[in-house]
CSV table of C-alpha atoms in Angstrom, one decimal:
chain,number,residue,atom,x,y,z
A,1,MET,CA,-17.8,7.3,-18.4
A,2,VAL,CA,-18.0,3.6,-17.6
A,3,LEU,CA,-15.7,2.5,-14.8
A,4,TYR,CA,-13.9,-0.8,-15.0
A,5,GLU,CA,-11.7,-2.2,-12.2
A,6,TYR,CA,-9.1,-5.0,-12.5
A,7,PRO,CA,-7.5,-6.6,-9.3
A,8,PHE,CA,-3.8,-7.6,-9.5
A,9,ASN,CA,-4.1,-10.3,-6.7
A,10,GLU,CA,-6.5,-12.8,-5.3
A,11,SER,CA,-7.1,-10.8,-2.1
A,12,ILE,CA,-8.4,-7.7,-3.9
A,13,ARG,CA,-10.4,-9.9,-6.3
A,14,THR,CA,-12.2,-11.4,-3.3
A,15,MET,CA,-12.8,-8.0,-1.7
A,16,LEU,CA,-14.3,-6.6,-5.0
A,17,ARG,CA,-16.6,-9.6,-5.3
A,18,LEU,CA,-17.9,-9.1,-1.8
A,19,GLU,CA,-18.3,-5.4,-2.4
A,20,HIS,CA,-20.3,-6.2,-5.5
A,21,LEU,CA,-22.6,-8.5,-3.5
A,22,PHE,CA,-23.1,-6.1,-0.7
A,23,ASP,CA,-24.1,-3.4,-3.2
A,24,ARG,CA,-26.6,-5.7,-4.8
A,25,LEU,CA,-27.9,-6.7,-1.4
A,26,GLY,CA,-28.5,-3.1,-0.4
A,27,GLN,CA,-30.4,-2.4,-3.6
A,28,LEU,CA,-32.6,-5.5,-3.3
A,29,MET,CA,-33.5,-5.0,0.3
A,30,ALA,CA,-34.7,-1.5,-0.3
A,31,ARG,CA,-37.3,-2.7,-2.8
A,32,ASP,CA,-40.7,-4.2,-1.9
A,33,THR,CA,-41.5,-7.2,-4.1
A,34,PRO,CA,-41.2,-10.8,-2.8
A,35,LEU,CA,-39.0,-11.5,-5.9
A,36,ASP,CA,-36.5,-8.8,-4.9
A,37,HIS,CA,-36.4,-10.1,-1.3
A,38,HIS,CA,-35.9,-13.7,-2.6
A,39,PHE,CA,-32.8,-12.5,-4.5
A,40,ALA,CA,-31.7,-10.6,-1.5
A,41,LEU,CA,-31.6,-13.9,0.4
A,42,VAL,CA,-29.7,-15.5,-2.6
A,43,THR,CA,-27.2,-12.7,-2.2
A,44,ILE,CA,-26.8,-13.3,1.5
A,45,PHE,CA,-26.0,-16.9,0.8
A,46,GLU,CA,-23.5,-15.9,-1.9
A,47,ILE,CA,-21.8,-13.5,0.6
A,48,MET,CA,-21.5,-16.4,3.1
A,49,ASP,CA,-20.0,-18.6,0.4
A,50,VAL,CA,-17.4,-16.0,-0.6
A,51,ALA,CA,-16.6,-15.0,3.0
A,52,SER,CA,-16.1,-18.7,4.1
A,53,ARG,CA,-12.4,-18.5,3.2
A,54,ALA,CA,-10.6,-19.3,6.4
A,55,ASP,CA,-8.1,-16.5,6.4
A,56,LEU,CA,-10.3,-13.7,5.1
A,57,LYS,CA,-11.1,-12.1,8.4
A,58,SER,CA,-7.5,-12.2,9.7
A,59,ASP,CA,-6.2,-10.8,6.3
A,60,LEU,CA,-8.6,-7.8,6.5
A,61,LEU,CA,-7.7,-7.2,10.2
A,62,LYS,CA,-4.0,-7.2,9.2
A,63,GLU,CA,-4.7,-4.8,6.3
A,64,LEU,CA,-6.6,-2.4,8.6
A,65,GLU,CA,-3.8,-2.4,11.2
A,66,ARG,CA,-1.2,-1.9,8.5
A,67,HIS,CA,-3.0,1.2,7.1
A,68,LYS,CA,-3.3,2.6,10.7
A,69,VAL,CA,0.4,2.2,11.3
A,70,GLN,CA,1.2,3.9,8.0
A,71,LEU,CA,-1.2,6.8,8.6
A,72,ASN,CA,0.1,7.4,12.1
A,73,SER,CA,3.6,7.8,10.7
A,74,TYR,CA,2.3,10.9,8.9
A,75,ARG,CA,1.6,12.7,12.2
A,76,GLY,CA,3.6,15.9,12.5
A,77,ASN,CA,3.9,16.3,8.8
A,78,PRO,CA,3.0,19.9,7.9
A,79,ALA,CA,1.5,18.8,4.6
A,80,ILE,CA,-1.0,16.6,6.3
A,81,ALA,CA,-4.2,17.9,7.9
A,82,GLU,CA,-4.4,16.4,11.4
A,83,SER,CA,-8.2,16.6,11.5
A,84,VAL,CA,-8.5,14.6,8.3
A,85,LEU,CA,-5.9,12.1,9.5
A,86,ASP,CA,-7.8,11.6,12.8
A,87,GLU,CA,-11.1,11.1,10.9
A,88,VAL,CA,-9.6,8.4,8.7
A,89,ILE,CA,-7.9,6.6,11.6
A,90,ALA,CA,-11.2,6.7,13.5
A,91,ARG,CA,-12.9,5.0,10.6
A,92,ILE,CA,-10.2,2.3,10.5
A,93,ASP,CA,-10.5,1.8,14.3
A,94,HIS,CA,-14.3,1.4,14.1
A,95,ALA,CA,-14.0,-1.1,11.3
A,96,PHE,CA,-11.3,-3.0,13.0
A,97,ASP,CA,-13.2,-3.2,16.3
A,98,GLY,CA,-16.4,-4.4,14.6
A,99,LEU,CA,-14.7,-7.1,12.6
A,100,ASN,CA,-12.5,-8.2,15.5
A,101,LYS,CA,-15.6,-8.7,17.7
A,102,LEU,CA,-17.3,-10.8,15.1
A,103,SER,CA,-17.4,-14.4,16.2
A,104,GLY,CA,-16.2,-16.8,13.5
A,105,LYS,CA,-16.7,-16.2,9.9
A,106,ALA,CA,-19.1,-13.6,8.5
A,107,GLY,CA,-22.6,-14.9,8.6
A,108,HIS,CA,-21.6,-18.0,10.6
A,109,VAL,CA,-24.4,-17.3,13.1
A,110,LEU,CA,-26.9,-17.8,10.3
A,111,THR,CA,-25.9,-21.5,9.9
A,112,SER,CA,-27.8,-22.3,13.2
A,113,ASN,CA,-31.1,-21.0,11.6
A,114,GLU,CA,-32.6,-24.2,10.3
A,115,TRP,CA,-35.3,-22.4,8.3
A,116,LEU,CA,-32.7,-20.3,6.5
A,117,MET,CA,-30.5,-23.3,5.9
A,118,SER,CA,-33.4,-25.3,4.4
A,119,ILE,CA,-33.8,-22.5,1.9
A,120,ARG,CA,-30.1,-22.3,1.2
A,121,SER,CA,-30.0,-26.1,0.5
A,122,ARG,CA,-32.7,-25.8,-2.2
A,123,ILE,CA,-32.0,-22.3,-3.6
A,124,SER,CA,-29.3,-23.6,-6.1
A,125,ILE,CA,-31.8,-26.2,-7.5
A,126,PRO,CA,-33.7,-24.8,-10.5
A,127,GLY,CA,-37.2,-24.1,-9.3
A,128,GLY,CA,-36.3,-25.6,-5.9
A,129,THR,CA,-38.0,-22.9,-3.8
A,130,CYS,CA,-41.5,-23.4,-5.2
A,131,GLU,CA,-44.4,-23.1,-2.7
A,132,PHE,CA,-44.9,-26.9,-2.7
A,133,ASP,CA,-41.3,-27.5,-1.9
A,134,LEU,CA,-40.9,-24.8,0.8
A,135,PRO,CA,-44.4,-23.8,2.0
A,136,ALA,CA,-43.1,-21.9,5.0
A,137,TYR,CA,-40.8,-19.8,2.8
A,138,TYR,CA,-43.7,-19.1,0.4
A,139,THR,CA,-45.8,-17.9,3.4
A,140,TRP,CA,-42.9,-15.6,4.4
A,141,GLN,CA,-42.9,-14.1,0.9
A,142,GLN,CA,-46.6,-13.1,1.4
A,143,PHE,CA,-45.8,-10.9,4.4
A,144,LEU,CA,-45.8,-7.2,4.1
A,145,PRO,CA,-42.6,-5.7,2.6
A,146,ALA,CA,-41.7,-4.0,5.9
A,147,ARG,CA,-41.9,-7.3,7.8
A,148,ARG,CA,-39.7,-9.1,5.2
A,149,ARG,CA,-37.3,-6.2,5.2
A,150,ASN,CA,-37.0,-6.2,8.9
A,151,ASP,CA,-36.2,-9.9,8.9
A,152,LEU,CA,-33.5,-9.4,6.2
A,153,MET,CA,-32.0,-6.6,8.2
A,154,GLN,CA,-31.7,-8.9,11.3
A,155,TRP,CA,-30.1,-11.6,9.2
A,156,THR,CA,-27.6,-9.3,7.7
A,157,GLN,CA,-26.4,-7.8,11.0
A,158,SER,CA,-23.6,-10.3,11.4
A,159,LEU,CA,-22.4,-9.4,7.9
A,160,MET,CA,-22.2,-5.6,8.4
A,161,PRO,CA,-18.7,-5.6,10.1
A,162,LEU,CA,-17.3,-7.3,7.0
A,163,ALA,CA,-19.1,-4.7,4.8
A,164,GLU,CA,-17.7,-1.8,6.8
A,165,ALA,CA,-14.1,-3.2,6.7
A,166,LEU,CA,-14.3,-3.7,2.9
A,167,GLN,CA,-15.7,-0.1,2.4
A,168,VAL,CA,-12.8,1.4,4.4
A,169,LEU,CA,-10.0,-0.7,2.8
A,170,LEU,CA,-11.2,-0.4,-0.8
A,171,GLY,CA,-11.8,3.4,-0.2
A,172,LEU,CA,-8.2,3.8,1.0
A,173,LEU,CA,-6.9,1.8,-1.9
A,174,ARG,CA,-8.9,3.7,-4.6
A,175,ASP,CA,-7.8,7.1,-3.0
A,176,SER,CA,-4.1,6.1,-3.4
A,177,GLY,CA,-4.2,6.4,-7.2
A,178,SER,CA,-4.1,9.5,-9.4
A,179,PRO,CA,-6.1,9.3,-12.7
A,180,HIS,CA,-4.4,10.3,-15.9
A,181,LYS,CA,-5.4,10.2,-19.6
A,182,VAL,CA,-3.8,7.6,-21.8
A,183,ALA,CA,-4.2,6.5,-25.4
A,184,ALA,CA,-4.7,3.1,-26.9
A,185,VAL,CA,-3.1,3.1,-30.3
A,186,ALA,CA,-4.9,0.8,-32.7
A,187,GLY,CA,-6.9,-0.5,-29.8
A,188,GLN,CA,-3.8,-1.6,-27.8
A,189,PHE,CA,-2.3,-0.2,-24.6
A,190,GLN,CA,0.6,-1.5,-22.5
A,191,GLN,CA,2.4,0.0,-19.6
A,192,SER,CA,5.3,-1.3,-17.5
A,193,LEU,CA,4.6,-1.1,-13.8
A,194,GLY,CA,8.3,-1.2,-12.7
A,195,ALA,CA,9.7,-3.0,-9.7
A,196,GLY,CA,9.5,0.0,-7.3
A,197,ARG,CA,5.8,-0.1,-6.4
A,198,SER,CA,3.4,-3.0,-5.9
A,199,TYR,CA,0.1,-2.1,-7.5
A,200,GLN,CA,-3.1,-3.9,-6.3
A,201,LEU,CA,-5.8,-2.3,-8.5
A,202,LEU,CA,-6.3,-0.8,-11.9
A,203,ARG,CA,-9.2,1.5,-12.6
A,204,MET,CA,-10.1,2.8,-16.1
A,205,ARG,CA,-12.9,5.0,-17.3
A,206,LEU,CA,-14.1,4.6,-20.8
A,207,ASP,CA,-16.5,6.7,-22.9
A,208,PRO,CA,-19.6,4.4,-23.5
A,209,SER,CA,-20.3,6.2,-26.8
A,210,LEU,CA,-17.2,4.5,-28.3
A,211,GLY,CA,-19.0,1.2,-28.0
A,212,LEU,CA,-15.8,-0.6,-26.8
A,213,VAL,CA,-15.2,-3.3,-24.2
A,214,PRO,CA,-11.8,-3.5,-22.5
A,215,GLU,CA,-10.0,-6.8,-22.1
A,216,ILE,CA,-7.5,-6.3,-19.2
A,217,THR,CA,-4.6,-8.5,-18.2
A,218,GLY,CA,-1.8,-7.7,-15.8
A,219,HIS,CA,0.7,-8.7,-13.2
A,220,ARG,CA,3.2,-7.0,-10.9
A,221,LEU,CA,5.4,-5.9,-13.8
A,222,MET,CA,3.1,-5.1,-16.8
A,223,VAL,CA,-0.5,-4.2,-17.6
A,224,SER,CA,-2.1,-4.7,-21.0
A,225,ILE,CA,-5.4,-3.4,-22.2
A,226,ARG,CA,-6.9,-4.5,-25.5
A,227,LEU,CA,-10.1,-2.7,-26.7
A,228,MET,CA,-12.7,-5.0,-28.2
A,229,ARG,CA,-16.0,-4.5,-30.0
A,230,GLN,CA,-19.0,-6.8,-29.9
A,231,ASP,CA,-20.5,-8.1,-33.2
A,232,GLU,CA,-24.2,-8.7,-33.7
A,233,GLU,CA,-24.0,-12.1,-32.0
A,234,GLY,CA,-22.2,-10.7,-29.0
A,235,ARG,CA,-18.7,-12.1,-29.8
A,236,LEU,CA,-15.8,-9.8,-29.0
A,237,LYS,CA,-13.4,-8.9,-31.8
A,238,PRO,CA,-10.4,-6.5,-31.6
A,239,ALA,CA,-11.2,-2.9,-32.4
A,240,HIS,CA,-8.3,-1.5,-34.4
A,241,GLN,CA,-8.9,2.1,-33.6
A,242,ASP,CA,-7.2,4.8,-31.5
A,243,ALA,CA,-9.0,5.6,-28.3
A,244,SER,CA,-8.3,7.5,-25.1
A,245,PHE,CA,-9.4,6.6,-21.6
A,246,GLU,CA,-8.7,7.5,-18.0
A,247,LEU,CA,-6.3,5.2,-16.1
A,248,THR,CA,-5.6,5.0,-12.4
A,249,LEU,CA,-3.1,2.6,-10.8
A,250,CYS,CA,-3.7,2.1,-7.0
A,251,ALA,CA,-0.9,0.8,-4.8
């Protein structure tokens, strides 16, 4: 099953983008080729760009605190396992402390590294990091993989508190939903979300053998999913067929 996620607000959209970048960074750093480590650096700069939003850090800290208060209110409930509750709250506390101790925005400390910033200034230029443009960077790319990986790990240290906070918050959000099977009749599905709950994330799992692509739109009152099919030139066209998929709404 292929998993698709759709955020209902800008805050969750930013969090998902950062999670996507951190996942890519982890995969690239684990590899050995200079090309992979080049794109690991590209990803670090992308994370810095996305994380540069002035209120991102404070928003994440508020969300962590809100979840902690909510979970603490469950203490004494016989249906709640205290050991599990303590473990989740400990994860929240650890993420909160790490992010709170972070000075400035995520990755801000890297802006004082002139060598990295010289690469950042040219990395968006097509072919701008050739050996004749940045000979020092080309020399770094010839180092042994372990040496390059160690450098990358040092540079990403200031980003890790942000990654941990995202992992905790998105994990709690995803765990809040219960999956259920639904059917799209003639390739169309709509569901009213009602005014009682404020949903933040939609998750759907679709059988890849169907060859369908979901086109998701939604807001606080309604979600709509239209199933599409790609033609030979890659253009999406409505698929007028019945299909079932797994839907999860996370509040």
